[in-house]
mmCIF file of C-alpha atoms in Angstrom:
data_model
loop_
_atom_site.group_PDB
_atom_site.id
_atom_site.type_symbol
_atom_site.label_atom_id
_atom_site.label_comp_id
_atom_site.label_asym_id
_atom_site.label_seq_id
_atom_site.Cartn_x
_atom_site.Cartn_y
_atom_site.Cartn_z
ATOM 1 C CA UNK H 1 23.050 -20.650 -30.325
ATOM 2 C CA UNK H 2 25.988 -18.644 -31.583
ATOM 3 C CA UNK H 3 25.158 -15.036 -32.255
ATOM 4 C CA UNK H 4 26.643 -11.772 -33.436
ATOM 5 C CA UNK H 5 27.389 -10.345 -30.006
ATOM 6 C CA UNK H 6 28.731 -13.240 -27.983
ATOM 7 C CA UNK H 7 31.140 -10.850 -26.231
ATOM 8 C CA UNK H 8 28.079 -9.460 -24.425
ATOM 9 C CA UNK H 9 27.184 -12.723 -22.736
ATOM 10 C CA UNK H 10 29.016 -15.057 -20.403
ATOM 11 C CA UNK H 11 27.950 -18.332 -21.979
ATOM 12 C CA UNK H 12 25.883 -19.912 -24.727
ATOM 13 C CA UNK H 13 24.867 -22.708 -22.374
ATOM 14 C CA UNK H 14 21.349 -22.030 -21.026
ATOM 15 C CA UNK H 15 21.990 -23.576 -17.608
ATOM 16 C CA UNK H 16 25.363 -21.951 -16.999
ATOM 17 C CA UNK H 17 24.092 -18.593 -18.213
ATOM 18 C CA UNK H 18 21.145 -18.841 -15.823
ATOM 19 C CA UNK H 19 23.426 -19.405 -12.820
ATOM 20 C CA UNK H 20 25.618 -16.517 -13.905
ATOM 21 C CA UNK H 21 22.655 -14.184 -14.459
ATOM 22 C CA UNK H 22 21.175 -15.013 -11.073
ATOM 23 C CA UNK H 23 24.441 -14.332 -9.249
ATOM 24 C CA UNK H 24 25.074 -11.145 -11.228
ATOM 25 C CA UNK H 25 21.564 -9.893 -10.525
ATOM 26 C CA UNK H 26 21.729 -10.567 -6.811
ATOM 27 C CA UNK H 27 25.185 -9.056 -6.542
ATOM 28 C CA UNK H 28 24.123 -5.806 -8.145
ATOM 29 C CA UNK H 29 20.660 -5.393 -6.663
ATOM 30 C CA UNK H 30 21.086 -6.665 -3.113
ATOM 31 C CA UNK H 31 23.118 -4.962 -0.399
ATOM 32 C CA UNK H 32 23.393 -4.661 3.337
ATOM 33 C CA UNK H 33 20.397 -2.305 3.615
ATOM 34 C CA UNK H 34 17.281 -4.310 2.778
ATOM 35 C CA UNK H 35 15.134 -1.171 2.575
ATOM 36 C CA UNK H 36 16.583 -0.268 -0.800
ATOM 37 C CA UNK H 37 17.901 -1.814 -3.963
ATOM 38 C CA UNK H 38 21.580 -1.089 -4.459
ATOM 39 C CA UNK H 39 21.172 -0.933 -8.238
ATOM 40 C CA UNK H 40 18.857 -2.446 -10.837
ATOM 41 C CA UNK H 41 19.985 -4.801 -13.564
ATOM 42 C CA UNK H 42 18.604 -4.588 -17.078
ATOM 43 C CA UNK H 43 18.815 -8.024 -18.644
ATOM 44 C CA UNK H 44 19.306 -8.002 -22.398
ATOM 45 C CA UNK H 45 18.430 -8.709 -25.148
ATOM 46 C CA UNK H 46 14.907 -10.141 -24.915
ATOM 47 C CA UNK H 47 14.888 -12.469 -26.914
ATOM 48 C CA UNK H 48 16.266 -14.781 -29.678
ATOM 49 C CA UNK H 49 18.689 -12.001 -30.583
ATOM 50 C CA UNK H 50 20.912 -14.321 -32.572
ATOM 51 C CA UNK H 51 21.905 -12.341 -35.659
ATOM 52 C CA UNK H 52 24.052 -9.237 -35.981
ATOM 53 C CA UNK H 53 24.333 -8.882 -39.742
ATOM 54 C CA UNK H 54 24.064 -11.385 -42.580
ATOM 55 C CA UNK H 55 23.224 -10.746 -46.219
ATOM 56 C CA UNK H 56 20.305 -8.334 -46.401
ATOM 57 C CA UNK H 57 19.419 -8.808 -42.742
ATOM 58 C CA UNK H 58 20.606 -6.976 -39.652
ATOM 59 C CA UNK H 59 19.561 -7.114 -36.023
ATOM 60 C CA UNK H 60 17.169 -4.260 -36.832
ATOM 61 C CA UNK H 61 15.018 -6.129 -39.358
ATOM 62 C CA UNK H 62 15.677 -9.801 -38.589
ATOM 63 C CA UNK H 63 12.721 -12.050 -37.769
ATOM 64 C CA UNK H 64 13.845 -15.055 -35.724
ATOM 65 C CA UNK H 65 11.663 -18.043 -36.544
ATOM 66 C CA UNK H 66 11.954 -20.151 -33.415
ATOM 67 C CA UNK H 67 9.959 -23.218 -32.483
ATOM 68 C CA UNK H 68 8.107 -23.237 -29.187
ATOM 69 C CA UNK H 69 10.375 -26.036 -28.010
ATOM 70 C CA UNK H 70 13.602 -24.207 -28.896
ATOM 71 C CA UNK H 71 12.339 -20.995 -27.346
ATOM 72 C CA UNK H 72 11.533 -22.768 -24.084
ATOM 73 C CA UNK H 73 14.511 -25.125 -24.027
ATOM 74 C CA UNK H 74 17.313 -22.903 -25.347
ATOM 75 C CA UNK H 75 16.494 -19.215 -25.165
ATOM 76 C CA UNK H 76 14.335 -18.801 -22.065
ATOM 77 C CA UNK H 77 15.886 -20.858 -19.242
ATOM 78 C CA UNK H 78 18.525 -18.282 -18.300
ATOM 79 C CA UNK H 79 15.962 -15.486 -18.327
ATOM 80 C CA UNK H 80 13.576 -17.442 -16.152
ATOM 81 C CA UNK H 81 16.229 -18.150 -13.533
ATOM 82 C CA UNK H 82 17.379 -14.514 -13.479
ATOM 83 C CA UNK H 83 13.815 -13.269 -12.992
ATOM 84 C CA UNK H 84 12.356 -15.901 -10.671
ATOM 85 C CA UNK H 85 15.422 -16.760 -8.572
ATOM 86 C CA UNK H 86 17.591 -13.689 -9.048
ATOM 87 C CA UNK H 87 14.778 -11.163 -8.720
ATOM 88 C CA UNK H 88 15.820 -9.108 -11.758
ATOM 89 C CA UNK H 89 13.772 -5.927 -12.127
ATOM 90 C CA UNK H 90 14.835 -4.700 -15.549
ATOM 91 C CA UNK H 91 14.577 -6.217 -19.028
ATOM 92 C CA UNK H 92 15.585 -4.746 -22.390
ATOM 93 C CA UNK H 93 13.661 -5.925 -25.438
ATOM 94 C CA UNK H 94 15.697 -6.340 -28.595
ATOM 95 C CA UNK H 95 15.659 -5.002 -32.157
ATOM 96 C CA UNK H 96 14.649 -8.263 -33.804
ATOM 97 C CA UNK H 97 11.242 -9.861 -34.209
ATOM 98 C CA UNK H 98 10.289 -13.352 -33.044
ATOM 99 C CA UNK H 99 7.946 -15.376 -35.202
ATOM 100 C CA UNK H 100 6.624 -12.309 -36.968
ATOM 101 C CA UNK H 101 6.228 -9.865 -34.066
ATOM 102 C CA UNK H 102 8.943 -7.415 -32.887
ATOM 103 C CA UNK H 103 10.014 -8.263 -29.352
ATOM 104 C CA UNK H 104 9.155 -4.779 -28.053
ATOM 105 C CA UNK H 105 5.616 -5.085 -29.423
ATOM 106 C CA UNK H 106 4.996 -8.702 -28.541
ATOM 107 C CA UNK H 107 2.320 -9.204 -25.856
ATOM 108 C CA UNK H 108 2.750 -12.990 -25.885
ATOM 109 C CA UNK H 109 6.379 -12.688 -24.862
ATOM 110 C CA UNK H 110 5.579 -10.074 -22.217
ATOM 111 C CA UNK H 111 2.859 -12.336 -20.820
ATOM 112 C CA UNK H 112 5.498 -14.984 -20.140
ATOM 113 C CA UNK H 113 7.610 -12.448 -18.263
ATOM 114 C CA UNK H 114 4.902 -10.907 -16.119
ATOM 115 C CA UNK H 115 2.265 -13.594 -15.679
ATOM 116 C CA UNK H 116 4.202 -16.853 -15.906
ATOM 117 C CA UNK H 117 7.373 -15.722 -14.153
ATOM 118 C CA UNK H 118 6.001 -12.950 -11.934
ATOM 119 C CA UNK H 119 8.275 -10.197 -13.249
ATOM 120 C CA UNK H 120 7.611 -6.952 -11.319
ATOM 121 C CA UNK H 121 10.052 -4.544 -12.935
ATOM 122 C CA UNK H 122 10.241 -2.378 -16.030
ATOM 123 C CA UNK H 123 10.811 -3.281 -19.672
ATOM 124 C CA UNK H 124 12.837 -0.842 -21.737
ATOM 125 C CA UNK H 125 13.507 -0.817 -25.441
ATOM 126 C CA UNK H 126 16.991 -1.040 -26.885
ATOM 127 C CA UNK H 127 18.145 2.255 -28.417
ATOM 128 C CA UNK H 128 14.824 3.175 -30.028
ATOM 129 C CA UNK H 129 13.953 -0.345 -31.105
ATOM 130 C CA UNK H 130 10.351 0.903 -31.093
ATOM 131 C CA UNK H 131 11.289 2.949 -34.158
ATOM 132 C CA UNK H 132 12.351 -0.319 -35.801
ATOM 133 C CA UNK H 133 8.843 -1.664 -35.259
ATOM 134 C CA UNK H 134 7.738 0.921 -37.802
ATOM 135 C CA UNK H 135 10.778 1.758 -39.913
ATOM 136 C CA UNK H 136 12.584 -1.579 -40.230
ATOM 137 C CA UNK H 137 10.067 -4.363 -39.606
ATOM 138 C CA UNK H 138 7.191 -2.371 -41.134
ATOM 139 C CA UNK H 139 5.010 -4.121 -38.595
ATOM 140 C CA UNK H 140 2.868 -0.988 -38.347
ATOM 141 C CA UNK H 141 2.460 2.057 -40.566
ATOM 142 C CA UNK H 142 3.816 4.966 -38.558
ATOM 143 C CA UNK H 143 5.315 6.240 -35.325
ATOM 144 C CA UNK H 144 1.994 6.606 -33.522
ATOM 145 C CA UNK H 145 1.070 3.006 -34.255
ATOM 146 C CA UNK H 146 4.559 1.880 -33.240
ATOM 147 C CA UNK H 147 4.209 3.713 -29.927
ATOM 148 C CA UNK H 148 0.850 2.096 -29.269
ATOM 149 C CA UNK H 149 2.144 -1.349 -30.263
ATOM 150 C CA UNK H 150 5.137 -1.052 -27.948
ATOM 151 C CA UNK H 151 3.267 0.251 -24.908
ATOM 152 C CA UNK H 152 0.353 -2.133 -25.328
ATOM 153 C CA UNK H 153 2.946 -4.846 -25.963
ATOM 154 C CA UNK H 154 4.539 -4.230 -22.559
ATOM 155 C CA UNK H 155 7.477 -1.915 -23.276
ATOM 156 C CA UNK H 156 7.341 0.636 -20.457
ATOM 157 C CA UNK H 157 10.314 2.801 -21.456
ATOM 158 C CA UNK H 158 11.445 3.876 -24.907
ATOM 159 C CA UNK H 159 15.184 4.466 -25.048
ATOM 160 C CA UNK H 160 14.869 6.913 -27.928
ATOM 161 C CA UNK H 161 12.498 9.513 -29.355
ATOM 162 C CA UNK H 162 9.508 7.483 -30.549
ATOM 163 C CA UNK H 163 7.369 7.829 -27.411
ATOM 164 C CA UNK H 164 8.289 11.485 -27.022
ATOM 165 C CA UNK H 165 7.284 12.229 -30.582
ATOM 166 C CA UNK H 166 4.161 10.092 -30.965
ATOM 167 C CA UNK H 167 2.625 9.184 -27.582
ATOM 168 C CA UNK H 168 0.276 12.177 -27.513
ATOM 169 C CA UNK H 169 -1.050 11.406 -30.988
ATOM 170 C CA UNK H 170 -1.342 7.679 -30.252
ATOM 171 C CA UNK H 171 -3.677 8.439 -27.328
ATOM 172 C CA UNK H 172 -5.612 11.174 -29.158
ATOM 173 C CA UNK H 173 -6.108 8.848 -32.126
ATOM 174 C CA UNK H 174 -7.468 6.105 -29.856
ATOM 175 C CA UNK H 175 -4.688 3.742 -30.873
ATOM 176 C CA UNK H 176 -4.083 3.064 -27.184
ATOM 177 C CA UNK H 177 -5.531 4.056 -23.838
ATOM 178 C CA UNK H 178 -4.069 6.650 -21.507
ATOM 179 C CA UNK H 179 -4.273 4.036 -18.775
ATOM 180 C CA UNK H 180 -1.729 1.908 -20.647
ATOM 181 C CA UNK H 181 0.759 4.773 -20.522
ATOM 182 C CA UNK H 182 0.049 5.226 -16.807
ATOM 183 C CA UNK H 183 0.755 1.534 -16.205
ATOM 184 C CA UNK H 184 4.057 1.920 -18.019
ATOM 185 C CA UNK H 185 4.942 4.870 -15.785
ATOM 186 C CA UNK H 186 4.035 2.877 -12.688
ATOM 187 C CA UNK H 187 6.368 0.058 -13.669
ATOM 188 C CA UNK H 188 9.261 2.449 -14.079
ATOM 189 C CA UNK H 189 8.600 4.583 -11.024
ATOM 190 C CA UNK H 190 8.021 1.556 -8.796
ATOM 191 C CA UNK H 191 11.617 0.514 -9.375
ATOM 192 C CA UNK H 192 12.862 4.073 -8.801
ATOM 193 C CA UNK H 193 11.020 4.055 -5.485
ATOM 194 C CA UNK H 194 12.779 0.812 -4.524
ATOM 195 C CA UNK H 195 16.079 2.534 -5.255
ATOM 196 C CA UNK H 196 15.170 5.281 -2.796
ATOM 197 C CA UNK H 197 15.529 8.019 -5.392
ATOM 198 C CA UNK H 198 12.693 10.035 -3.875
ATOM 199 C CA UNK H 199 13.779 9.626 -0.246
ATOM 200 C CA UNK H 200 16.048 12.021 1.672
ATOM 201 C CA UNK H 201 19.612 11.744 0.431
ATOM 202 C CA UNK H 202 21.039 10.562 3.729
ATOM 203 C CA UNK H 203 18.579 7.685 4.141
ATOM 204 C CA UNK H 204 20.249 5.378 1.599
ATOM 205 C CA UNK H 205 23.795 4.181 2.313
ATOM 206 C CA UNK H 206 24.308 3.439 -1.374
ATOM 207 C CA UNK H 207 24.366 7.149 -2.176
ATOM 208 C CA UNK H 208 27.480 7.540 -0.076
ATOM 209 C CA UNK H 209 29.679 4.998 -1.877
ATOM 210 C CA UNK H 210 32.807 6.948 -2.909
ATOM 211 C CA UNK H 211 34.564 6.738 -6.279
ATOM 212 C CA UNK H 212 37.685 5.549 -4.464
ATOM 213 C CA UNK H 213 36.265 2.064 -3.878
ATOM 214 C CA UNK H 214 36.222 1.379 -7.617
ATOM 215 C CA UNK H 215 39.076 -0.785 -8.897
ATOM 216 C CA UNK H 216 40.581 -1.630 -5.531
ATOM 217 C CA UNK H 217 43.358 -4.274 -5.524
ATOM 218 C CA UNK H 218 41.025 -6.784 -3.866
ATOM 219 C CA UNK H 219 38.470 -6.275 -6.628
ATOM 220 C CA UNK H 220 41.081 -6.687 -9.336
ATOM 221 C CA UNK H 221 42.448 -9.822 -7.703
ATOM 222 C CA UNK H 222 38.965 -11.350 -7.547
ATOM 223 C CA UNK H 223 38.322 -10.486 -11.194
ATOM 224 C CA UNK H 224 41.620 -12.076 -12.196
ATOM 225 C CA UNK H 225 40.794 -15.189 -10.185
ATOM 226 C CA UNK H 226 37.356 -15.492 -11.797
ATOM 227 C CA UNK H 227 38.794 -14.965 -15.282
ATOM 228 C CA UNK H 228 41.376 -17.675 -14.684
ATOM 229 C CA UNK H 229 38.777 -20.125 -13.466
ATOM 230 C CA UNK H 230 36.594 -19.391 -16.489
ATOM 231 C CA UNK H 231 39.267 -20.323 -19.030
ATOM 232 C CA UNK H 232 39.227 -23.740 -20.694
ATOM 233 C CA UNK H 233 42.335 -25.045 -22.467
ATOM 234 C CA UNK H 234 41.046 -27.052 -25.415
ATOM 235 C CA UNK H 235 44.420 -28.087 -26.829
ATOM 236 C CA UNK H 236 48.046 -28.127 -25.663
ATOM 237 C CA UNK H 237 49.918 -29.575 -28.599
ATOM 238 C CA UNK H 238 53.324 -31.053 -27.735
ATOM 239 C CA UNK H 239 52.930 -29.729 -24.195
ATOM 240 C CA UNK H 240 53.979 -26.250 -25.253
ATOM 241 C CA UNK H 241 52.245 -24.747 -22.232
ATOM 242 C CA UNK H 242 53.187 -23.515 -19.747
ATOM 243 C CA UNK H 243 56.032 -21.526 -21.275
ATOM 244 C CA UNK H 244 59.324 -21.895 -19.416
ATOM 245 C CA UNK H 245 60.464 -18.783 -17.605
ATOM 246 C CA UNK H 246 62.813 -16.575 -19.583
ATOM 247 C CA UNK H 247 61.571 -17.684 -22.993
ATOM 248 C CA UNK H 248 61.060 -14.917 -25.559
ATOM 249 C CA UNK H 249 57.739 -14.670 -27.401
ATOM 250 C CA UNK H 250 56.612 -12.886 -30.537
ATOM 251 C CA UNK H 251 53.303 -11.020 -30.171
ATOM 252 C CA UNK H 252 51.940 -10.524 -33.691
ATOM 253 C CA UNK H 253 48.797 -8.994 -35.112
ATOM 254 C CA UNK H 254 46.684 -5.845 -35.120
ATOM 255 C CA UNK H 255 45.644 -6.405 -31.491
ATOM 256 C CA UNK H 256 49.202 -6.950 -30.226
ATOM 257 C CA UNK H 257 49.570 -3.424 -28.898
ATOM 258 C CA UNK H 258 45.916 -2.327 -28.794
ATOM 259 C CA UNK H 259 43.893 -2.650 -25.610
ATOM 260 C CA UNK H 260 40.468 -2.203 -27.238
ATOM 261 C CA UNK H 261 40.031 -5.801 -28.513
ATOM 262 C CA UNK H 262 40.935 -7.122 -25.063
ATOM 263 C CA UNK H 263 38.353 -5.249 -23.050
ATOM 264 C CA UNK H 264 35.619 -5.500 -25.694
ATOM 265 C CA UNK H 265 32.856 -3.037 -26.446
ATOM 266 C CA UNK H 266 30.656 -1.227 -23.891
ATOM 267 C CA UNK H 267 33.249 -1.745 -21.160
ATOM 268 C CA UNK H 268 32.757 1.657 -19.563
ATOM 269 C CA UNK H 269 35.511 3.745 -17.963
ATOM 270 C CA UNK H 270 38.321 1.390 -16.936
ATOM 271 C CA UNK H 271 40.791 4.034 -15.790
ATOM 272 C CA UNK H 272 40.404 6.919 -13.313
ATOM 273 C CA UNK H 273 40.468 9.470 -16.153
ATOM 274 C CA UNK H 274 37.631 7.656 -17.956
ATOM 275 C CA UNK H 275 39.819 6.124 -20.659
ATOM 276 C CA UNK H 276 41.238 2.610 -21.168
ATOM 277 C CA UNK H 277 44.905 3.581 -21.557
ATOM 278 C CA UNK H 278 45.900 2.396 -18.089
ATOM 279 C CA UNK H 279 45.041 -1.190 -19.038
ATOM 280 C CA UNK H 280 48.073 -3.124 -20.414
ATOM 281 C CA UNK H 281 48.066 -4.489 -23.948
ATOM 282 C CA UNK H 282 49.240 -8.023 -24.780
ATOM 283 C CA UNK H 283 52.608 -6.619 -25.858
ATOM 284 C CA UNK H 284 53.021 -4.644 -22.661
#
């Protein structure tokens, strides 16, 4: 289904997206040293995160009413492949709710991940989506109840301040057990152990990868090749393409000389100085 952040995904086709997610996961997590993970992916956004903003609804308060068939046939296949075949060890739950329950406080959804698919990693919230459980969805009454709902619902890590501010009270008020918080810690630290973060520095070859290997010509050439293969020409009216050499073109519009719309959001540092100015615009 089309959604508000389709620039953050490679496809809206469940099968194609599953193949992509599996390859991406393996490429990031697996390396030449089988003792350690090279990195850990965090698949997002779990799940049915199909609305950015419409009318009085935003991704923070939207409740996606999805049939069991649509959930299984459309939304879950790519996730299942990434977890079961790719071995993904990180999942980010989303801001929205699914069928009345926020995804970060939804034990039924977490049961599918851990029991049906055998997921062994951590689940993290989006940027304090556990606060949305209380503030936006009004699924519970306060921060302590939101903390308990998220941890008991399977969200191990809170990317925000809700756990820090309310975990102590949630346990003292018997809204959740201390053992649940320990299980959440285990899930997070297990993955950190697999990364070798507590081993001697020299034992993991991935700690010695220099900054200079980033953006090498071979990497750029492969990215360009993949981008070219991913393009689909839907229409070529009057055979206008390809343009003959030497022909002059007019590049018009707000994005003509602006690199930001080309690279999208959340692209990270493209250039050595951490900016994006080294990347050519369409006009350039």
